[in-house]
Tab-separated table of C-alpha atoms in Angstrom:
chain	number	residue	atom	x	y	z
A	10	UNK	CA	11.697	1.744	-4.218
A	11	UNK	CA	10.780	-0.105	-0.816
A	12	UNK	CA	8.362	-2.656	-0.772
A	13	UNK	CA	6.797	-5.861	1.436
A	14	UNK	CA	8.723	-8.511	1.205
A	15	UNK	CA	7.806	-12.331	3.584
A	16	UNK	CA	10.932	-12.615	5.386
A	17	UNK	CA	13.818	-13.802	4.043
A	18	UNK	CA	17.638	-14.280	4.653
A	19	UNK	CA	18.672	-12.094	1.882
A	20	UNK	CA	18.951	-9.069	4.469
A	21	UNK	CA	20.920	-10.780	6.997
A	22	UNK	CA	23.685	-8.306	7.236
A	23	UNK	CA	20.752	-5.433	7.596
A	24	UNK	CA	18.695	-7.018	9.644
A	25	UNK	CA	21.310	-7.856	12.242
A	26	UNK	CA	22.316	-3.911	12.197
A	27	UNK	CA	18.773	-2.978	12.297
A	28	UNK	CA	18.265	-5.270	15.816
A	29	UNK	CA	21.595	-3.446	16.754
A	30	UNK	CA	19.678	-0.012	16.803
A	31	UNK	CA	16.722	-0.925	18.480
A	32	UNK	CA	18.870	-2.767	20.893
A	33	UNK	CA	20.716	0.669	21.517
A	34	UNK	CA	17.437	2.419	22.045
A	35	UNK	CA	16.368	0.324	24.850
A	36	UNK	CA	14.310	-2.369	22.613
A	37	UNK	CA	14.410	-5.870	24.200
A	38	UNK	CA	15.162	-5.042	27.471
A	39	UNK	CA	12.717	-7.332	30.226
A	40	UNK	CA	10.119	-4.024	30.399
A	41	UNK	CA	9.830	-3.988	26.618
A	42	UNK	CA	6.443	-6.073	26.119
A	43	UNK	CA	7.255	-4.913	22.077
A	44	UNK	CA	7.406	-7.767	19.041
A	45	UNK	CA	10.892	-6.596	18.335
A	46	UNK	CA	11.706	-6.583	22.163
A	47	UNK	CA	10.678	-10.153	22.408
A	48	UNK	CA	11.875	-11.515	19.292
A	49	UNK	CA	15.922	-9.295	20.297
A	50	UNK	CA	15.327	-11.564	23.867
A	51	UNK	CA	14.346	-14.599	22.568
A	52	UNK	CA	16.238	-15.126	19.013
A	53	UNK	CA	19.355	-12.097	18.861
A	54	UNK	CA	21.911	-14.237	20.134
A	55	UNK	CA	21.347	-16.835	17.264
A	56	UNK	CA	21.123	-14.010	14.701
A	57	UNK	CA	24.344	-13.664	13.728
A	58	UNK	CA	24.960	-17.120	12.349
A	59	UNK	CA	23.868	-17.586	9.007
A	60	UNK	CA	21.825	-20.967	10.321
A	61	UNK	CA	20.876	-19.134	13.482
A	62	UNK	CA	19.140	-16.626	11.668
A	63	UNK	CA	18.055	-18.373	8.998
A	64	UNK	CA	15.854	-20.573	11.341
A	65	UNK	CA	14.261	-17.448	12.760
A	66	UNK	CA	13.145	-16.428	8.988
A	67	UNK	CA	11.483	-20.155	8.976
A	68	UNK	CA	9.984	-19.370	12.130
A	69	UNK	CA	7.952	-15.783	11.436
A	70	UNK	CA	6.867	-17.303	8.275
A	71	UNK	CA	5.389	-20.138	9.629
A	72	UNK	CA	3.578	-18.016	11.876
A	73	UNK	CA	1.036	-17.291	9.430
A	74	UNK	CA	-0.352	-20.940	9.506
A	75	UNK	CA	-3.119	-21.731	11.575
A	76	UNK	CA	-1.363	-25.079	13.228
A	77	UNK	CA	1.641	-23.548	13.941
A	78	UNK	CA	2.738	-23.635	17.283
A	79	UNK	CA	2.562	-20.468	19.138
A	80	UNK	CA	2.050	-19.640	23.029
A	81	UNK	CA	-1.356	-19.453	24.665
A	82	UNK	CA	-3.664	-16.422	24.006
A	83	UNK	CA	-1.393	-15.699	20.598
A	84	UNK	CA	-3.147	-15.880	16.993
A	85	UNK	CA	-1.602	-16.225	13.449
A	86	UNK	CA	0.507	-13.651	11.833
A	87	UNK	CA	1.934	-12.626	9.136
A	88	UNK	CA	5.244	-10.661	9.142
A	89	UNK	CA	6.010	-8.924	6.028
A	90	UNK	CA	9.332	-7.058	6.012
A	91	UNK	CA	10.001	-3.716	4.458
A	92	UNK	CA	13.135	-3.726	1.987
A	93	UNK	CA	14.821	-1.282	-0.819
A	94	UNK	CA	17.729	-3.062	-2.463
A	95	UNK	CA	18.243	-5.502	-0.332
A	96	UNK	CA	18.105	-3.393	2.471
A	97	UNK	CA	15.919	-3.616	5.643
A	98	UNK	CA	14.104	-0.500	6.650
A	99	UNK	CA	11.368	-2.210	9.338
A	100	UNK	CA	9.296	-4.525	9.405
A	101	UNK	CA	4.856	-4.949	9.669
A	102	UNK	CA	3.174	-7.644	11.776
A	103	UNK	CA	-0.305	-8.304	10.628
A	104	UNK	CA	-2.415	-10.711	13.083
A	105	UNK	CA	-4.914	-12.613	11.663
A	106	UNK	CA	-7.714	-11.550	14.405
A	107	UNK	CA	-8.675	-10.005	17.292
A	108	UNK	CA	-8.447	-11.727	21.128
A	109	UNK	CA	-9.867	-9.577	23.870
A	110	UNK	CA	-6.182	-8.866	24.947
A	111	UNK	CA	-5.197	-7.526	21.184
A	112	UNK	CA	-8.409	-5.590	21.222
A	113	UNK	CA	-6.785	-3.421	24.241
A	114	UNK	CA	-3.056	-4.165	23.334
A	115	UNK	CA	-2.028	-4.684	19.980
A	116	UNK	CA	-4.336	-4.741	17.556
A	117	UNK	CA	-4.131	-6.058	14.257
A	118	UNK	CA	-0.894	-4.212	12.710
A	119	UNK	CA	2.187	-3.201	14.626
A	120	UNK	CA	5.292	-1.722	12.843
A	121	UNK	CA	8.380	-0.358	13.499
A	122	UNK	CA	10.938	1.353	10.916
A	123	UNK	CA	14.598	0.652	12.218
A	124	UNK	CA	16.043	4.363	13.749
A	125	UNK	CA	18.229	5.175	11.074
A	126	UNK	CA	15.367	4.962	8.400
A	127	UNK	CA	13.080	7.151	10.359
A	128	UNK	CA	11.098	10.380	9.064
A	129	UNK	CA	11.244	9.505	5.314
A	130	UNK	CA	7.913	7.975	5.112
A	131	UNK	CA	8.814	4.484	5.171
A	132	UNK	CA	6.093	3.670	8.223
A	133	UNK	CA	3.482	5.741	6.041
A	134	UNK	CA	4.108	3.321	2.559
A	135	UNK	CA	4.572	0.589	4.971
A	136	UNK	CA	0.894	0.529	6.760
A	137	UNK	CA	-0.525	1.485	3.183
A	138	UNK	CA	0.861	-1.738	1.428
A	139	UNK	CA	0.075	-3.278	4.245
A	140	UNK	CA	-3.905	-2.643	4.204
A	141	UNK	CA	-4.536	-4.685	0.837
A	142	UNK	CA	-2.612	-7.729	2.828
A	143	UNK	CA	-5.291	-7.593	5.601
A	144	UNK	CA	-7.971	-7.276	3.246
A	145	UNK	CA	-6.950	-10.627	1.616
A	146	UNK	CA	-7.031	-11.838	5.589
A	147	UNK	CA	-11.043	-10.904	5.527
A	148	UNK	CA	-9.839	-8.110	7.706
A	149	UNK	CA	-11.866	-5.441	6.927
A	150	UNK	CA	-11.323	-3.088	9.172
A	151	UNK	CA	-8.029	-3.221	11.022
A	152	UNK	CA	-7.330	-2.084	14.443
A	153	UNK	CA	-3.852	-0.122	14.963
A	154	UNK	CA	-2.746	1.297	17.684
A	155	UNK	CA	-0.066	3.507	18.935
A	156	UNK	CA	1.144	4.984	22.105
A	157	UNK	CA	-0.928	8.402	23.151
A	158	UNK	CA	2.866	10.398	23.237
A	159	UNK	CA	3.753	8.957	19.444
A	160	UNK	CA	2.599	11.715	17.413
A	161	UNK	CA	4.510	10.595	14.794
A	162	UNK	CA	2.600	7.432	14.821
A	163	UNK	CA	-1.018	8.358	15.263
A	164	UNK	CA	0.127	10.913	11.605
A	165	UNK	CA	0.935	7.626	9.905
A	166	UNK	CA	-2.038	6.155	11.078
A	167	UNK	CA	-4.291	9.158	9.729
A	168	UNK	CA	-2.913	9.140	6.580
A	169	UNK	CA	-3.885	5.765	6.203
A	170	UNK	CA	-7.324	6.516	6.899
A	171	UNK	CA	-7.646	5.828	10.344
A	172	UNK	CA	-10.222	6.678	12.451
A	173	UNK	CA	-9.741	7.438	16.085
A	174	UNK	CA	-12.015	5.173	18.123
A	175	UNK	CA	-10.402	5.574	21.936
A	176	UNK	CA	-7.870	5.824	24.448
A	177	UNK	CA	-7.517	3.075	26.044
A	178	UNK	CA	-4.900	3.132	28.877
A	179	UNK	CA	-1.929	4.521	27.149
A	180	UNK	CA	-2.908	3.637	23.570
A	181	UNK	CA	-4.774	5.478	21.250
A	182	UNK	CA	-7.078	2.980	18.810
A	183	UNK	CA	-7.782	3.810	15.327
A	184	UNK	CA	-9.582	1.456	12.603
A	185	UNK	CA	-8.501	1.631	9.617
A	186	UNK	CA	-10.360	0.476	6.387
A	187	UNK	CA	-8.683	-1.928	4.431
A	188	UNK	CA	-10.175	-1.471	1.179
């Protein structure tokens, strides 16, 4: 059965493929302003050495401290991966609050399941294991948000409980209880 799992170095060989299909699907080109776009610009060619990647794992975890360093305008965050025998299926990003910019852009969760693990529910369990993680955050209400033509996206956000606040630009905002 999948479940959250912190980062690790255990699904190396997964991961890697994982980046490989998102690469293929246009993720981490320059217009792809995406977590996954940045991180496939910024850390893929280091990925497939075991040190390589194993320094990005150190990396996202340490996000989730407060006095880690992180560009301007960005707030702690915890990445939780989702994994089934060693497997990786996607992965969650929770940020620990709200800037004006993540308030239009953002929000507190993003996920993403990796294309070949699509339409089996995985972003569904993922968001819902997710929500007692952001309650533990003081988050009690979390903002997620999802592109107005990702139908599949805004369904995984209603089952979760979400309720539609607005459009804003392109997105569609929902907040979603966490408890």
């Amino acid at each position: 059965m999948p479940e959250l799992s912190p980062p690790t170095v255990r699904v190396h060989a997964s991961f890697v493929a994982a980046m490989s299909e998102f690469s293929a699907e246009g993720r981490g080109d320059p217009a792809d302003a995406s977590m996954i776009g940045g991180e496939i610009r910024e850390f893929g060619c280091r990925w497939s050495a075991a040190d390589g990647f194993a320094a990005y794992v150190d990396w996202l975890r340490s996000q989730a401290l407060e006095d880690s360093p992180r560009p301007e305008g960005y707030v702690p965050s915890t990445t939780l991966w989702w994994v089934e025998d060693g497997e990786y299926l996607g992965r969650l990003a929770i940020r620990h609050r709200l800037t004006p910019h993540l308030r239009q852009v953002g929000g507190h969760i993003g996920y993403d399941v990796r294309p070949s693990a699509r339409r089996r529910g995985h972003a569904t369990a993922m968001l819902r294991a997710a929500l007692p993680v952001a309650r533990g955050l003081d988050i009690g209400s979390a903002l997620v948000m999802c592109d107005v033509t990702n139908v599949a996206s805004r369904r995984v956000i209603e089952a979760n409980g979400g309720i539609f606040e607005d459009r804003c630009g392109d997105k569609l905002r929902f907040w979603v209880p966490t408890a």
